[in-house]
mmCIF file of C-alpha atoms in Angstrom:
data_model
loop_
_atom_site.group_PDB
_atom_site.id
_atom_site.type_symbol
_atom_site.label_atom_id
_atom_site.label_comp_id
_atom_site.label_asym_id
_atom_site.label_seq_id
_atom_site.Cartn_x
_atom_site.Cartn_y
_atom_site.Cartn_z
ATOM 1 C CA UNK A 1 126.312 104.278 104.656
ATOM 2 C CA UNK A 2 123.701 102.915 107.000
ATOM 3 C CA UNK A 3 121.113 100.494 105.648
ATOM 4 C CA UNK A 4 117.512 101.634 105.230
ATOM 5 C CA UNK A 5 115.271 99.503 107.383
ATOM 6 C CA UNK A 6 111.473 99.573 107.178
ATOM 7 C CA UNK A 7 109.733 100.960 110.223
ATOM 8 C CA UNK A 8 108.490 98.266 112.582
ATOM 9 C CA UNK A 9 105.453 99.234 114.644
ATOM 10 C CA UNK A 10 103.986 96.298 116.590
ATOM 11 C CA UNK A 11 100.605 96.383 118.295
ATOM 12 C CA UNK A 12 100.525 95.140 121.889
ATOM 13 C CA UNK A 13 97.247 93.654 123.055
ATOM 14 C CA UNK A 14 97.334 94.577 126.726
ATOM 15 C CA UNK A 15 95.023 92.101 128.387
ATOM 16 C CA UNK A 16 94.814 88.377 128.949
ATOM 17 C CA UNK A 17 91.208 88.319 130.164
ATOM 18 C CA UNK A 18 88.996 85.619 128.672
ATOM 19 C CA UNK A 19 86.466 87.100 126.248
ATOM 20 C CA UNK A 20 88.477 90.320 126.024
ATOM 21 C CA UNK A 21 86.794 92.901 123.818
ATOM 22 C CA UNK A 22 90.104 94.627 123.084
ATOM 23 C CA UNK A 23 91.054 91.904 120.622
ATOM 24 C CA UNK A 24 88.940 93.366 117.821
ATOM 25 C CA UNK A 25 90.333 96.917 118.156
ATOM 26 C CA UNK A 26 93.876 95.510 118.266
ATOM 27 C CA UNK A 27 93.319 93.476 115.119
ATOM 28 C CA UNK A 28 91.717 96.455 113.392
ATOM 29 C CA UNK A 29 94.584 98.807 114.210
ATOM 30 C CA UNK A 30 97.121 96.205 113.091
ATOM 31 C CA UNK A 31 95.281 95.825 109.771
ATOM 32 C CA UNK A 32 95.142 99.590 109.276
ATOM 33 C CA UNK A 33 98.824 100.201 109.961
ATOM 34 C CA UNK A 34 99.688 97.259 107.740
ATOM 35 C CA UNK A 35 98.202 99.210 104.832
ATOM 36 C CA UNK A 36 100.925 101.861 105.113
ATOM 37 C CA UNK A 37 103.835 101.414 102.724
ATOM 38 C CA UNK A 38 107.173 100.900 104.390
ATOM 39 C CA UNK A 39 105.681 99.832 107.717
ATOM 40 C CA UNK A 40 105.926 96.351 109.154
ATOM 41 C CA UNK A 41 103.754 95.314 112.069
ATOM 42 C CA UNK A 42 102.787 92.384 114.244
ATOM 43 C CA UNK A 43 100.136 91.809 116.868
ATOM 44 C CA UNK A 44 101.767 90.867 120.166
ATOM 45 C CA UNK A 45 99.355 89.157 122.539
ATOM 46 C CA UNK A 46 100.641 89.456 126.103
ATOM 47 C CA UNK A 47 98.598 86.391 127.031
ATOM 48 C CA UNK A 48 101.001 84.357 124.899
ATOM 49 C CA UNK A 49 104.171 85.547 126.635
ATOM 50 C CA UNK A 50 105.391 82.976 129.158
ATOM 51 C CA UNK A 51 106.732 85.393 131.753
ATOM 52 C CA UNK A 52 107.137 84.144 135.323
ATOM 53 C CA UNK A 53 105.263 85.904 138.103
ATOM 54 C CA UNK A 54 107.644 85.087 140.939
ATOM 55 C CA UNK A 55 109.983 87.887 139.832
ATOM 56 C CA UNK A 56 109.669 91.080 137.839
ATOM 57 C CA UNK A 57 111.511 93.659 135.787
ATOM 58 C CA UNK A 58 114.419 93.032 133.450
ATOM 59 C CA UNK A 59 115.342 89.898 135.374
ATOM 60 C CA UNK A 60 112.507 88.101 133.578
ATOM 61 C CA UNK A 61 113.166 89.557 130.122
ATOM 62 C CA UNK A 62 111.701 87.299 127.409
ATOM 63 C CA UNK A 63 114.192 87.027 124.493
ATOM 64 C CA UNK A 64 111.518 87.084 121.806
ATOM 65 C CA UNK A 65 109.666 90.058 123.262
ATOM 66 C CA UNK A 66 112.939 91.894 123.868
ATOM 67 C CA UNK A 67 114.003 91.345 120.265
ATOM 68 C CA UNK A 68 110.725 92.746 118.994
ATOM 69 C CA UNK A 69 110.952 95.774 121.272
ATOM 70 C CA UNK A 70 114.513 96.435 120.106
ATOM 71 C CA UNK A 71 113.442 96.182 116.483
ATOM 72 C CA UNK A 72 110.416 98.415 117.043
ATOM 73 C CA UNK A 73 110.451 102.070 116.052
ATOM 74 C CA UNK A 74 107.147 102.733 117.777
ATOM 75 C CA UNK A 75 104.569 100.827 119.796
ATOM 76 C CA UNK A 76 100.809 100.820 119.739
ATOM 77 C CA UNK A 77 99.366 99.710 123.055
ATOM 78 C CA UNK A 78 95.750 98.606 123.032
ATOM 79 C CA UNK A 79 94.525 98.638 126.592
ATOM 80 C CA UNK A 80 91.137 98.035 128.130
ATOM 81 C CA UNK A 81 90.175 100.013 131.189
ATOM 82 C CA UNK A 82 89.749 97.774 134.220
ATOM 83 C CA UNK A 83 88.628 99.688 137.325
ATOM 84 C CA UNK A 84 90.025 102.859 135.735
ATOM 85 C CA UNK A 85 93.451 101.217 135.295
ATOM 86 C CA UNK A 86 95.482 98.977 133.023
ATOM 87 C CA UNK A 87 95.890 95.273 133.512
ATOM 88 C CA UNK A 88 98.581 94.119 135.911
ATOM 89 C CA UNK A 89 99.916 91.762 133.279
ATOM 90 C CA UNK A 90 100.462 94.622 130.828
ATOM 91 C CA UNK A 91 102.633 96.430 133.384
ATOM 92 C CA UNK A 92 104.466 93.210 134.167
ATOM 93 C CA UNK A 93 105.268 92.709 130.491
ATOM 94 C CA UNK A 94 106.280 96.312 129.836
ATOM 95 C CA UNK A 95 108.579 96.353 132.879
ATOM 96 C CA UNK A 96 110.571 93.415 131.503
ATOM 97 C CA UNK A 97 112.396 95.732 129.074
ATOM 98 C CA UNK A 98 113.952 99.182 129.292
ATOM 99 C CA UNK A 99 116.818 99.928 126.900
ATOM 100 C CA UNK A 100 114.634 98.642 124.075
ATOM 101 C CA UNK A 101 112.162 101.525 124.540
ATOM 102 C CA UNK A 102 114.397 104.569 124.848
ATOM 103 C CA UNK A 103 113.409 107.411 122.500
ATOM 104 C CA UNK A 104 110.769 105.412 120.652
ATOM 105 C CA UNK A 105 107.234 106.579 119.944
ATOM 106 C CA UNK A 106 104.121 105.141 121.533
ATOM 107 C CA UNK A 107 100.447 105.588 120.806
ATOM 108 C CA UNK A 108 97.692 104.290 123.044
ATOM 109 C CA UNK A 109 94.312 102.881 122.096
ATOM 110 C CA UNK A 110 91.846 102.880 124.981
ATOM 111 C CA UNK A 111 88.963 100.437 125.105
ATOM 112 C CA UNK A 112 85.961 100.428 127.382
ATOM 113 C CA UNK A 113 82.461 99.025 127.602
ATOM 114 C CA UNK A 114 81.207 102.396 128.776
ATOM 115 C CA UNK A 115 81.095 105.809 127.133
ATOM 116 C CA UNK A 116 84.569 107.117 128.014
ATOM 117 C CA UNK A 117 86.614 104.989 125.624
ATOM 118 C CA UNK A 118 89.421 104.177 128.000
ATOM 119 C CA UNK A 119 90.354 107.804 128.614
ATOM 120 C CA UNK A 120 91.230 107.086 132.221
ATOM 121 C CA UNK A 121 93.481 104.152 131.460
ATOM 122 C CA UNK A 122 95.282 106.252 128.864
ATOM 123 C CA UNK A 123 95.909 108.978 131.430
ATOM 124 C CA UNK A 124 97.198 106.359 133.856
ATOM 125 C CA UNK A 125 99.539 104.877 131.275
ATOM 126 C CA UNK A 126 101.150 108.181 130.284
ATOM 127 C CA UNK A 127 103.528 108.511 133.282
ATOM 128 C CA UNK A 128 104.527 104.867 132.864
ATOM 129 C CA UNK A 129 105.371 105.457 129.212
ATOM 130 C CA UNK A 130 107.474 108.474 130.124
ATOM 131 C CA UNK A 131 109.486 106.602 132.740
ATOM 132 C CA UNK A 132 110.141 103.779 130.288
ATOM 133 C CA UNK A 133 111.712 106.317 127.915
ATOM 134 C CA UNK A 134 108.899 106.130 125.375
ATOM 135 C CA UNK A 135 107.641 109.298 123.692
ATOM 136 C CA UNK A 136 103.883 109.698 123.650
ATOM 137 C CA UNK A 137 101.956 111.272 120.804
ATOM 138 C CA UNK A 138 99.012 113.622 121.223
ATOM 139 C CA UNK A 139 96.515 111.513 119.341
ATOM 140 C CA UNK A 140 94.720 108.583 120.997
ATOM 141 C CA UNK A 141 92.010 106.256 119.768
ATOM 142 C CA UNK A 142 89.106 105.728 122.137
ATOM 143 C CA UNK A 143 86.784 102.775 121.641
ATOM 144 C CA UNK A 144 83.664 103.580 123.638
ATOM 145 C CA UNK A 145 80.905 101.003 124.058
ATOM 146 C CA UNK A 146 83.217 98.567 122.315
ATOM 147 C CA UNK A 147 80.640 95.815 122.359
ATOM 148 C CA UNK A 148 78.610 97.928 119.911
ATOM 149 C CA UNK A 149 81.517 99.015 117.713
ATOM 150 C CA UNK A 150 82.173 95.502 116.396
ATOM 151 C CA UNK A 151 80.008 92.599 115.306
ATOM 152 C CA UNK A 152 80.591 89.273 117.027
ATOM 153 C CA UNK A 153 82.904 88.163 114.225
ATOM 154 C CA UNK A 154 85.082 91.229 114.668
ATOM 155 C CA UNK A 155 83.694 93.224 111.751
ATOM 156 C CA UNK A 156 83.812 96.932 112.430
ATOM 157 C CA UNK A 157 80.287 98.348 112.678
ATOM 158 C CA UNK A 158 81.093 101.989 113.265
ATOM 159 C CA UNK A 159 83.161 103.064 110.249
ATOM 160 C CA UNK A 160 83.930 106.457 111.754
ATOM 161 C CA UNK A 161 86.769 104.790 113.633
ATOM 162 C CA UNK A 162 88.734 104.347 110.411
ATOM 163 C CA UNK A 163 89.286 108.074 109.982
ATOM 164 C CA UNK A 164 90.296 108.518 113.610
ATOM 165 C CA UNK A 165 92.731 105.615 113.417
ATOM 166 C CA UNK A 166 94.227 107.092 110.273
ATOM 167 C CA UNK A 167 94.946 110.418 111.992
ATOM 168 C CA UNK A 168 96.401 108.581 114.982
ATOM 169 C CA UNK A 169 98.656 106.461 112.774
ATOM 170 C CA UNK A 170 99.863 109.410 110.712
ATOM 171 C CA UNK A 171 100.987 111.171 113.875
ATOM 172 C CA UNK A 172 102.614 108.006 115.240
ATOM 173 C CA UNK A 173 104.497 107.309 112.008
ATOM 174 C CA UNK A 174 105.760 110.886 111.872
ATOM 175 C CA UNK A 175 107.035 110.585 115.432
ATOM 176 C CA UNK A 176 108.559 107.172 114.737
ATOM 177 C CA UNK A 177 110.507 108.536 111.747
ATOM 178 C CA UNK A 178 111.637 111.590 113.663
ATOM 179 C CA UNK A 179 112.818 109.609 116.655
ATOM 180 C CA UNK A 180 114.625 107.057 114.524
ATOM 181 C CA UNK A 181 116.580 109.920 112.975
ATOM 182 C CA UNK A 182 117.377 111.176 116.458
ATOM 183 C CA UNK A 183 118.457 107.772 117.774
ATOM 184 C CA UNK A 184 120.605 107.177 114.722
ATOM 185 C CA UNK A 185 122.105 110.589 114.118
ATOM 186 C CA UNK A 186 121.796 113.015 117.013
ATOM 187 C CA UNK A 187 124.317 112.470 119.769
ATOM 188 C CA UNK A 188 124.273 113.604 123.365
ATOM 189 C CA UNK A 189 128.051 113.925 123.299
ATOM 190 C CA UNK B 1 130.183 114.015 136.417
ATOM 191 C CA UNK B 2 131.603 110.797 134.994
ATOM 192 C CA UNK B 3 131.307 110.562 131.213
ATOM 193 C CA UNK B 4 132.368 107.716 128.984
ATOM 194 C CA UNK B 5 133.667 109.383 125.834
ATOM 195 C CA UNK B 6 134.536 106.552 123.482
ATOM 196 C CA UNK B 7 132.066 105.436 120.862
ATOM 197 C CA UNK B 8 130.714 101.904 121.043
ATOM 198 C CA UNK B 9 131.102 99.696 117.978
ATOM 199 C CA UNK B 10 127.995 97.654 117.235
ATOM 200 C CA UNK B 11 128.709 94.049 118.178
ATOM 201 C CA UNK B 12 126.209 92.906 115.570
ATOM 202 C CA UNK B 13 127.332 94.743 112.410
ATOM 203 C CA UNK B 14 130.445 96.757 113.262
ATOM 204 C CA UNK B 15 128.980 100.240 112.741
ATOM 205 C CA UNK B 16 129.744 103.049 115.155
ATOM 206 C CA UNK B 17 126.795 103.436 117.525
ATOM 207 C CA UNK B 18 125.151 106.719 118.491
ATOM 208 C CA UNK B 19 124.870 107.732 122.150
ATOM 209 C CA UNK B 20 121.444 109.360 122.334
ATOM 210 C CA UNK B 21 120.194 108.954 125.882
ATOM 211 C CA UNK B 22 121.144 108.806 129.552
ATOM 212 C CA UNK B 23 119.111 107.591 132.508
ATOM 213 C CA UNK B 24 119.940 107.808 136.164
ATOM 214 C CA UNK B 25 119.623 104.418 137.846
ATOM 215 C CA UNK B 26 118.960 104.256 141.584
ATOM 216 C CA UNK B 27 117.701 100.755 142.063
ATOM 217 C CA UNK B 28 119.355 97.491 142.849
ATOM 218 C CA UNK B 29 118.452 94.057 141.641
ATOM 219 C CA UNK B 30 118.226 94.777 137.930
ATOM 220 C CA UNK B 31 120.862 93.157 135.706
ATOM 221 C CA UNK B 32 122.563 96.466 134.969
ATOM 222 C CA UNK B 33 122.155 97.870 138.455
ATOM 223 C CA UNK B 34 125.362 96.684 140.036
ATOM 224 C CA UNK B 35 127.461 99.832 139.969
ATOM 225 C CA UNK B 36 130.907 100.274 141.262
ATOM 226 C CA UNK B 37 130.346 102.652 144.199
ATOM 227 C CA UNK B 38 132.820 105.017 142.557
ATOM 228 C CA UNK B 39 130.411 105.373 139.627
ATOM 229 C CA UNK B 40 127.603 106.770 141.745
ATOM 230 C CA UNK B 41 127.271 110.446 141.055
ATOM 231 C CA UNK B 42 126.874 112.256 144.386
ATOM 232 C CA UNK B 43 124.775 114.956 142.769
ATOM 233 C CA UNK B 44 122.348 112.519 141.168
ATOM 234 C CA UNK B 45 122.344 109.843 143.846
ATOM 235 C CA UNK B 46 122.738 107.081 141.311
ATOM 236 C CA UNK B 47 124.751 106.157 138.284
ATOM 237 C CA UNK B 48 124.188 106.989 134.663
ATOM 238 C CA UNK B 49 123.199 104.317 132.193
ATOM 239 C CA UNK B 50 123.938 105.386 128.629
ATOM 240 C CA UNK B 51 121.840 104.250 125.665
ATOM 241 C CA UNK B 52 123.501 103.698 122.300
ATOM 242 C CA UNK B 53 121.747 102.756 119.051
ATOM 243 C CA UNK B 54 123.325 101.413 115.877
ATOM 244 C CA UNK B 55 122.269 103.525 112.852
ATOM 245 C CA UNK B 56 122.798 100.545 110.569
ATOM 246 C CA UNK B 57 120.965 97.652 112.189
ATOM 247 C CA UNK B 58 119.104 99.263 115.097
ATOM 248 C CA UNK B 59 120.856 97.245 117.782
ATOM 249 C CA UNK B 60 120.834 98.854 121.225
ATOM 250 C CA UNK B 61 123.563 98.747 123.836
ATOM 251 C CA UNK B 62 123.806 100.215 127.323
ATOM 252 C CA UNK B 63 126.913 101.296 129.175
ATOM 253 C CA UNK B 64 127.280 102.469 132.737
ATOM 254 C CA UNK B 65 129.077 105.805 132.903
#
């Protein structure tokens, strides 16, 4: 009889830029998912991962990050939109693993200073997620005008985000449970 | 097409692992990307990397097929 493990759904903060506005959304989403029973989470700040930049891919796999990705049942990626794209460091970090991601759920939170809430960075991340073996959900969270959504101390100003995050998380948790069952029980053979 | 049939036993907890995914690997340079030329599937142009997950502890293993 297999043991019952709690779901682990870490939040990846996908930028290392000084003064990054994505920190507050990442902290908020981590707090919200932490309220769900049976879910464990952790905020992973890619700025704190000491990955080399003179190589790439699985050759530079970080043991701690790899262990967390293996333990994860789903990922939440919080990404700002820089020139319509994601940060190079986020891609560098994601590319350092592969087997750890296969058939796991991913939800994306887009962040922008303008009105589009990171919609373009989310679209750009989708094919990357697919190639990494992650399974995307059809809910996103879009933080538009992020500098107005939070007070300077990180307090959420626009409470309407809570309901949207809740719908996003419900979908992600459903997918995480479904895919864990598939990874554990449904064989290709 | 080459297919490894035997189940993998989890090296962490001893449970039988579940083979739930395959990926064709074309590249070179990655740690797992050093195939025996005989393993390259002529139809796919690469070799298959299998993904196995332990239902008990969640450990993941890969195997080239």
